[in-house]
JSON list of C-alpha atoms in Angstrom, two decimals:
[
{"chain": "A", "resi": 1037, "resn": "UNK", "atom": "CA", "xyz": [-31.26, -18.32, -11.53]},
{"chain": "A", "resi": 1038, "resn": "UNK", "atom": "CA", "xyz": [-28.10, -15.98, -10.27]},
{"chain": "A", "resi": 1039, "resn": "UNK", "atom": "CA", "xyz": [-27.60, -15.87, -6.75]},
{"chain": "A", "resi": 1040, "resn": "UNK", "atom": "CA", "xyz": [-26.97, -12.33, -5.09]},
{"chain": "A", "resi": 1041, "resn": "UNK", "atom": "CA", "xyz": [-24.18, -13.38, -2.63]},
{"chain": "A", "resi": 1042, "resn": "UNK", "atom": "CA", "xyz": [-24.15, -9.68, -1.37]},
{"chain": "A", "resi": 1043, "resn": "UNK", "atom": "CA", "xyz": [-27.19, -10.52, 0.50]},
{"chain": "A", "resi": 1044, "resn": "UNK", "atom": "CA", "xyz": [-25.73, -13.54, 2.15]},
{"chain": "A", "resi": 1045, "resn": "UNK", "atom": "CA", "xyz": [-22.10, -11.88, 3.21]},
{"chain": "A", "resi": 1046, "resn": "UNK", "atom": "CA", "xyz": [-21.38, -11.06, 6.48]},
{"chain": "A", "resi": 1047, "resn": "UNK", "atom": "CA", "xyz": [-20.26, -7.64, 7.16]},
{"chain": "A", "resi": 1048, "resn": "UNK", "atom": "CA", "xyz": [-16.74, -6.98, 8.15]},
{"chain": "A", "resi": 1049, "resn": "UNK", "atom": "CA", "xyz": [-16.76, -6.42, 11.98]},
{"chain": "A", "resi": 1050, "resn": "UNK", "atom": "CA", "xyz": [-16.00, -2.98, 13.36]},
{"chain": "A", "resi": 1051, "resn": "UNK", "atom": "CA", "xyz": [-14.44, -3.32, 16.38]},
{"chain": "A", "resi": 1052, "resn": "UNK", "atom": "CA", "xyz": [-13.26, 0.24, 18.65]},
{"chain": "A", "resi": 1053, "resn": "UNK", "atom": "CA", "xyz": [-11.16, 0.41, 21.65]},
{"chain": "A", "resi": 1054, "resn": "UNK", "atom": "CA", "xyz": [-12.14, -3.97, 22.57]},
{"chain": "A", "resi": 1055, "resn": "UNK", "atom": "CA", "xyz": [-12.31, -6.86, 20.88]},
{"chain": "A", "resi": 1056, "resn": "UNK", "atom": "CA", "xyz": [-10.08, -9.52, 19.49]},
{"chain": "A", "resi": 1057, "resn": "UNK", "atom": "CA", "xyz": [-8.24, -9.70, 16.02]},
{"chain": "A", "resi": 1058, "resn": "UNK", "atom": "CA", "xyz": [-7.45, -12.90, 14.55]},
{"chain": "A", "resi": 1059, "resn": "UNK", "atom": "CA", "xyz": [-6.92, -11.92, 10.62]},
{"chain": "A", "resi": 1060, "resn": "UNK", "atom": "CA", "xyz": [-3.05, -10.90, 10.27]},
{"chain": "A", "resi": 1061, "resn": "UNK", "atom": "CA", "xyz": [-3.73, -8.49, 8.04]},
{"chain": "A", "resi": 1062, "resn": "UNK", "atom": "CA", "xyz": [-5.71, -6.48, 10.60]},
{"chain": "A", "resi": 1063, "resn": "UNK", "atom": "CA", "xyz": [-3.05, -6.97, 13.46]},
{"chain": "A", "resi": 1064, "resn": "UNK", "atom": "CA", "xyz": [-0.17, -5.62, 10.96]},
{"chain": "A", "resi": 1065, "resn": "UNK", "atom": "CA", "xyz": [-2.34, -2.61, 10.29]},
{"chain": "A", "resi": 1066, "resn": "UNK", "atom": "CA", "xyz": [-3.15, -1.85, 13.77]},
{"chain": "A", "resi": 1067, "resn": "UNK", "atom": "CA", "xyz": [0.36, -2.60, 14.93]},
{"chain": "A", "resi": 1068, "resn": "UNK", "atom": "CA", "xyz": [2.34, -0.61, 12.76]},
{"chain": "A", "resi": 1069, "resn": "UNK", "atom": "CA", "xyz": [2.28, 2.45, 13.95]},
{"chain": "A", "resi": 1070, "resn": "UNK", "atom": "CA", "xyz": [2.71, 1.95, 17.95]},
{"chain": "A", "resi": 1071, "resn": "UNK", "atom": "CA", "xyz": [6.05, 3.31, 18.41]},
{"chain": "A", "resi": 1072, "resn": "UNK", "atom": "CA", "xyz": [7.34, 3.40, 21.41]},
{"chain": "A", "resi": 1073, "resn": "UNK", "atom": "CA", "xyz": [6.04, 0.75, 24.20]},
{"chain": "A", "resi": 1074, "resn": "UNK", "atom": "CA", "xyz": [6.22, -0.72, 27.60]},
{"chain": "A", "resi": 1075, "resn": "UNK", "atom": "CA", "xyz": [5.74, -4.45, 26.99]},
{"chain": "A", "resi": 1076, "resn": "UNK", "atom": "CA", "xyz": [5.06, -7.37, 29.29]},
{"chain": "A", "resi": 1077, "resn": "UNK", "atom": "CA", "xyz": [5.62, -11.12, 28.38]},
{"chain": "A", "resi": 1078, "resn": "UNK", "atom": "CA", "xyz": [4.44, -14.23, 29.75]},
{"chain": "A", "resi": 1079, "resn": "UNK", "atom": "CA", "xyz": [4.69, -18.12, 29.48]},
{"chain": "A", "resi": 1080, "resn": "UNK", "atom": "CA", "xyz": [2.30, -19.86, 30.75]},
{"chain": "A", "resi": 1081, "resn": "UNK", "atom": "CA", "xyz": [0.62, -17.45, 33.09]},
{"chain": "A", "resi": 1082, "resn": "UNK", "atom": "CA", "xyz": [4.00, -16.85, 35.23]},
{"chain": "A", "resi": 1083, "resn": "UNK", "atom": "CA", "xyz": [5.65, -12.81, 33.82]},
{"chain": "A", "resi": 1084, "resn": "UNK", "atom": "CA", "xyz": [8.78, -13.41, 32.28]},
{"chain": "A", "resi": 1085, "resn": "UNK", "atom": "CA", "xyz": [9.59, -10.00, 31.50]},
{"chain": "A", "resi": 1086, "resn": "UNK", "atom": "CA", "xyz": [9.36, -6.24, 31.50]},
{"chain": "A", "resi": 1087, "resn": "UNK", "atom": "CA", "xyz": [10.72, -3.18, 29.87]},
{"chain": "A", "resi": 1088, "resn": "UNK", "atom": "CA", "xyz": [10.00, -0.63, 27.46]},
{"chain": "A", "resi": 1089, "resn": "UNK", "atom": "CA", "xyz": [11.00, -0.66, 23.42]},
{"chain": "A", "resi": 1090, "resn": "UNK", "atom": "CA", "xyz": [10.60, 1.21, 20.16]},
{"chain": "A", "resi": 1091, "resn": "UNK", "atom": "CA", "xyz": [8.64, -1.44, 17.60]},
{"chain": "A", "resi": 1092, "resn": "UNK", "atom": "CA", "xyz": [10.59, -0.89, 14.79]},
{"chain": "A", "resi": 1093, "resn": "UNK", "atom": "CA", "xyz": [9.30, -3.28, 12.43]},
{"chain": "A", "resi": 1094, "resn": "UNK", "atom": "CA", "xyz": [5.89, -5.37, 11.99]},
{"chain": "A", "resi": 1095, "resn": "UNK", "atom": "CA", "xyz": [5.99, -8.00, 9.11]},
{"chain": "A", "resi": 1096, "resn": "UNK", "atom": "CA", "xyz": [3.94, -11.39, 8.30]},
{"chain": "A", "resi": 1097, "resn": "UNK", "atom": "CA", "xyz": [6.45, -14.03, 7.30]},
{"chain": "A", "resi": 1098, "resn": "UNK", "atom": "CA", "xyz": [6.37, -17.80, 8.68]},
{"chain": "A", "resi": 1099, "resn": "UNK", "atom": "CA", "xyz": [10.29, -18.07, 8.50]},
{"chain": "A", "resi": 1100, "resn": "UNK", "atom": "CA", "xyz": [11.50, -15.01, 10.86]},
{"chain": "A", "resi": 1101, "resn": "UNK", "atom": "CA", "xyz": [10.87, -14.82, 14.50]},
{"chain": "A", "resi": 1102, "resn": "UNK", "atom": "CA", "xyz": [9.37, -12.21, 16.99]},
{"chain": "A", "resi": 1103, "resn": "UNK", "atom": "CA", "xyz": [12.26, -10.75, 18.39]},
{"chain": "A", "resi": 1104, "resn": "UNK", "atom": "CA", "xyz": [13.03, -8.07, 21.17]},
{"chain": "A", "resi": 1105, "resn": "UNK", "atom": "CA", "xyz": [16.31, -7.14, 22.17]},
{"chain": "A", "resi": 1106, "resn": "UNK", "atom": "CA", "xyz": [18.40, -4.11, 23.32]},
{"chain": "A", "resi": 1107, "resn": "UNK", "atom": "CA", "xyz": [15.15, -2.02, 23.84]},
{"chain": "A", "resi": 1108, "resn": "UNK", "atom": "CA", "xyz": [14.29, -3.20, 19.23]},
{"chain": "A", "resi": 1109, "resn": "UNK", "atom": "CA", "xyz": [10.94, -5.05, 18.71]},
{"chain": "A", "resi": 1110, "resn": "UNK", "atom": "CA", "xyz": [10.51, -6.75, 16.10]},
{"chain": "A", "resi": 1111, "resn": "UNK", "atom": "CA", "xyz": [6.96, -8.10, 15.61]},
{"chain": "A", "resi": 1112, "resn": "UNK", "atom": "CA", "xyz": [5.87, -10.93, 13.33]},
{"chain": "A", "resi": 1113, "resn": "UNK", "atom": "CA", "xyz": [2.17, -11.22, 13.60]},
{"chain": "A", "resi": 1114, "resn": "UNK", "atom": "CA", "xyz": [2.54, -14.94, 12.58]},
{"chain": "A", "resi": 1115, "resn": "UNK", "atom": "CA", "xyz": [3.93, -15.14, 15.60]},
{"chain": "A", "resi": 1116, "resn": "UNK", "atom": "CA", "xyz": [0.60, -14.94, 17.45]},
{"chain": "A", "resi": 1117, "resn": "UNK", "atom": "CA", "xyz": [-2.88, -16.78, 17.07]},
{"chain": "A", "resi": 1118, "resn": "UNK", "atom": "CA", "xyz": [-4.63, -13.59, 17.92]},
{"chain": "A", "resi": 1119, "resn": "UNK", "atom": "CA", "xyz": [-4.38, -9.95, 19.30]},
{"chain": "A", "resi": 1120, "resn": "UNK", "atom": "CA", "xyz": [-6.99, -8.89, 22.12]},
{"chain": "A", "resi": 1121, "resn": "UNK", "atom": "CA", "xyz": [-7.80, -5.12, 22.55]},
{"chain": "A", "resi": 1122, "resn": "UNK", "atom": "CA", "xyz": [-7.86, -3.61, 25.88]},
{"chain": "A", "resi": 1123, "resn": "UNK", "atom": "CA", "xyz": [-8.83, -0.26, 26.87]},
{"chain": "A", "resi": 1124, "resn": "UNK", "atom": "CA", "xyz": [-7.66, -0.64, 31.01]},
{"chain": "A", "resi": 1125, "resn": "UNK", "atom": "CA", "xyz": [-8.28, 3.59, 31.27]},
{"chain": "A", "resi": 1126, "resn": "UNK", "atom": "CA", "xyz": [-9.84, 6.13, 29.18]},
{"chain": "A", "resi": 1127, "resn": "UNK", "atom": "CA", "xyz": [-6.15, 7.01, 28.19]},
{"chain": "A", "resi": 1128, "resn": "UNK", "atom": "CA", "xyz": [-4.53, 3.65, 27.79]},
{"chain": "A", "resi": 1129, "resn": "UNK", "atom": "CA", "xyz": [-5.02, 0.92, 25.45]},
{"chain": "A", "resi": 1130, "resn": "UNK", "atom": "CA", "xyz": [-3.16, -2.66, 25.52]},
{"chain": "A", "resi": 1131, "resn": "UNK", "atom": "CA", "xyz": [-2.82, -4.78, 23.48]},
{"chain": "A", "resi": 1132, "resn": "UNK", "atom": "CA", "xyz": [-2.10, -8.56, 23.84]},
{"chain": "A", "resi": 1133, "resn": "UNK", "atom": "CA", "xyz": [-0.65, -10.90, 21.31]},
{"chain": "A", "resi": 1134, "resn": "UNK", "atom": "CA", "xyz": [-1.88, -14.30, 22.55]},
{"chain": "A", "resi": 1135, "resn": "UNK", "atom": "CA", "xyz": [-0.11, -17.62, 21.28]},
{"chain": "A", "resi": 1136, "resn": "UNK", "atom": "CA", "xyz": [-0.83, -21.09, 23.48]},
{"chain": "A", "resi": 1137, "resn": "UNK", "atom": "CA", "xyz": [0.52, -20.75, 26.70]},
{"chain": "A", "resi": 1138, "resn": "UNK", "atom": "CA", "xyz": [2.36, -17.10, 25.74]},
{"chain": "A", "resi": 1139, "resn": "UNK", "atom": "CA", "xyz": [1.22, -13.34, 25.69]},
{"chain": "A", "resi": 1140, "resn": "UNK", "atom": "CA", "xyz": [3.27, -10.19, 24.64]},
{"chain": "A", "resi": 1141, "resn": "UNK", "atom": "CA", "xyz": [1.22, -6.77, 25.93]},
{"chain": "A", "resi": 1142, "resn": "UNK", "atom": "CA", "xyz": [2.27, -3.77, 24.56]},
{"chain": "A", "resi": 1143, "resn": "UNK", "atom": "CA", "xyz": [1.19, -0.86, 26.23]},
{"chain": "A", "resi": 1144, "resn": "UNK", "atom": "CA", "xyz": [1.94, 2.00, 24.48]},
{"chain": "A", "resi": 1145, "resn": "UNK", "atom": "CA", "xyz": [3.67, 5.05, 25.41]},
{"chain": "A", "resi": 1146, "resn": "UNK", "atom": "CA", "xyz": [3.24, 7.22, 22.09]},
{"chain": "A", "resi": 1147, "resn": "UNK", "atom": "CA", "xyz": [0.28, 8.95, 20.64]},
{"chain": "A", "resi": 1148, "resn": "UNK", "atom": "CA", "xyz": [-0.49, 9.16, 17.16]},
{"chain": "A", "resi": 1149, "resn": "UNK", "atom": "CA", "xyz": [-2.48, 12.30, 17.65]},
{"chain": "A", "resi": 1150, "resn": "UNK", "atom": "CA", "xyz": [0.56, 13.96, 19.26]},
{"chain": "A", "resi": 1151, "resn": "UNK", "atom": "CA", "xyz": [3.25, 12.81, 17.44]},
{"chain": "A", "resi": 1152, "resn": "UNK", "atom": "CA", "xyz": [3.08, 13.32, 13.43]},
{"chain": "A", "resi": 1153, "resn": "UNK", "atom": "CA", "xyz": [6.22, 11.62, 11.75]},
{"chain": "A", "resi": 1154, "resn": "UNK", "atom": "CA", "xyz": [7.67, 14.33, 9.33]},
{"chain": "A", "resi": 1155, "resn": "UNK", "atom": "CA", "xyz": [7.40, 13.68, 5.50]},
{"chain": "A", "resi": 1156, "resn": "UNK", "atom": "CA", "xyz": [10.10, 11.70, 4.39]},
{"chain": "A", "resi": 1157, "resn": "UNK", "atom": "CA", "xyz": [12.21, 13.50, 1.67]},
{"chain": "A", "resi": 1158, "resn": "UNK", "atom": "CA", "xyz": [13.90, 11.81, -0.79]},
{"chain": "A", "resi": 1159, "resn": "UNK", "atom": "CA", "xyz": [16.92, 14.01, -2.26]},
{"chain": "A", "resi": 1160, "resn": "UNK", "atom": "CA", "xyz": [16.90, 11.59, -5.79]},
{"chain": "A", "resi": 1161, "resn": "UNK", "atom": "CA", "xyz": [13.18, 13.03, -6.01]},
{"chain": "A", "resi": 1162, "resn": "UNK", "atom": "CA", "xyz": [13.80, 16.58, -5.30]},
{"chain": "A", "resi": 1163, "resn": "UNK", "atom": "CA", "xyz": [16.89, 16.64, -7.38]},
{"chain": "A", "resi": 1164, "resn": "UNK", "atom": "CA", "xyz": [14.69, 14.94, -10.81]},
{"chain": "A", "resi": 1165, "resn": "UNK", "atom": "CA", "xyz": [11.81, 17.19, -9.49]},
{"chain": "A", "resi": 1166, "resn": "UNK", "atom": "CA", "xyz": [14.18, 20.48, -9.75]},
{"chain": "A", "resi": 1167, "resn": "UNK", "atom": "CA", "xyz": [15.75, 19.20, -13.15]},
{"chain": "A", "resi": 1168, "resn": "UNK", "atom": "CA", "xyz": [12.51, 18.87, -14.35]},
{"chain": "A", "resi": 1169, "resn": "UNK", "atom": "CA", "xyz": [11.39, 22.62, -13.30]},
{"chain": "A", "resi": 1170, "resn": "UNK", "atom": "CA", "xyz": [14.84, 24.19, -14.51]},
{"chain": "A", "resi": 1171, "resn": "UNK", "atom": "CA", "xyz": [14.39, 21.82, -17.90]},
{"chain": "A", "resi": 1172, "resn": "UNK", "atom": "CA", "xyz": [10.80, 23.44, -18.59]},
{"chain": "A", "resi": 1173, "resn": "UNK", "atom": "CA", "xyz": [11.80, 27.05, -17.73]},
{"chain": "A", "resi": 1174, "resn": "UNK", "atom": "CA", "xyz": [14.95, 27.15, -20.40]},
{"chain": "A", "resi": 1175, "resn": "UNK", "atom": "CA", "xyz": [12.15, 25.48, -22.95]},
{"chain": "A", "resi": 1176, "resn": "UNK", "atom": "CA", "xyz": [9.81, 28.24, -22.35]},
{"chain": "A", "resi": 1177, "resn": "UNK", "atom": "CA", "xyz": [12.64, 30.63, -22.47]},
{"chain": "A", "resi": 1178, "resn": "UNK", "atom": "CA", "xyz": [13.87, 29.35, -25.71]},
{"chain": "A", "resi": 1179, "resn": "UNK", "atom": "CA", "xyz": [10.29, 29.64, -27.16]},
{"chain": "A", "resi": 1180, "resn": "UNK", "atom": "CA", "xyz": [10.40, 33.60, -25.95]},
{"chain": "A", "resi": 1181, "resn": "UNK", "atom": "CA", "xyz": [13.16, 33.93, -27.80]},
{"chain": "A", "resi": 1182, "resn": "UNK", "atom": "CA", "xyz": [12.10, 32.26, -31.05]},
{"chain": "A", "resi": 1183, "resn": "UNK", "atom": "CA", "xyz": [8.76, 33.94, -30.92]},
{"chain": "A", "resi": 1184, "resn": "UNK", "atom": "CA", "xyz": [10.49, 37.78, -30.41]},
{"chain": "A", "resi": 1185, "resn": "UNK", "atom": "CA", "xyz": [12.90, 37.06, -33.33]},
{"chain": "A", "resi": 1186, "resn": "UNK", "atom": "CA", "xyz": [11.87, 38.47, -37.15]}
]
């Protein structure tokens, strides 16, 4: 007899605006595009520090460290056992990277909605792209010619 294991699966949770994350791959997703933040750390319940960054890189590696400096954060979600949600106001959200005795908050100060990064361009693409375009044009140009001729 085959067993239908769809039946028995859990479904993913859903979680909006509150709730705690614990699989990495769903704290890098939510974490990458923050921007620009005021964060908040603290050991063991007493505030170590204040200020605002830009989070300028999120990664999942066991070797590197979490590291904020000179206003750069650098986030390794390995750092961290879990990340809890917070939604403090109907325009703020937090969120808190918990590890032991230690929690980062990053409130941020960006907005998705408001702030659309630009396309990157990349001039090797454009160039091939316009090669490409000129390329086909003297092609169908050459076939004009070859079809008008006697």
């Amino acid at each position: 007899m085959i067993e239908d294991k769809s039946q028995t699966r859990m479904p993913a949770p859903c979680i909006v605006d509150r709730g705690i994350l614990v699989n990495k791959r769903d704290i890098l997703c939510l974490l990458r595009d923050v921007g620009r933040v005021r964060y908040l750390y603290w050991q063991d319940g007493e505030l170590m520090g204040d200020d605002e960054g830009y989070v300028i890189e999120v990664f999942a590696d066991h070797e590197r460290s979490t590291t904020i400096a000179n206003h750069a954060i650098y986030l390794n979600v390995y750092s961290f056992d879990c990340l809890e949600l917070k939604r403090p106001s109907k325009t703020e959200s937090c969120f808190d990277l918990i590890q032991e005795g230690r929690k980062l908050r990053l409130i941020p100060l960006s907005n998705p909605l408001q702030q659309q990064p630009a396309p990157s361009l990349d001039p090797v693409a454009i160039e091939a792209a316009i090669a490409e375009v000129l390329s086909a044009k003297f092609d169908a140009e050459i076939d004009l010619d070859d079809s008008t001729m006697p």
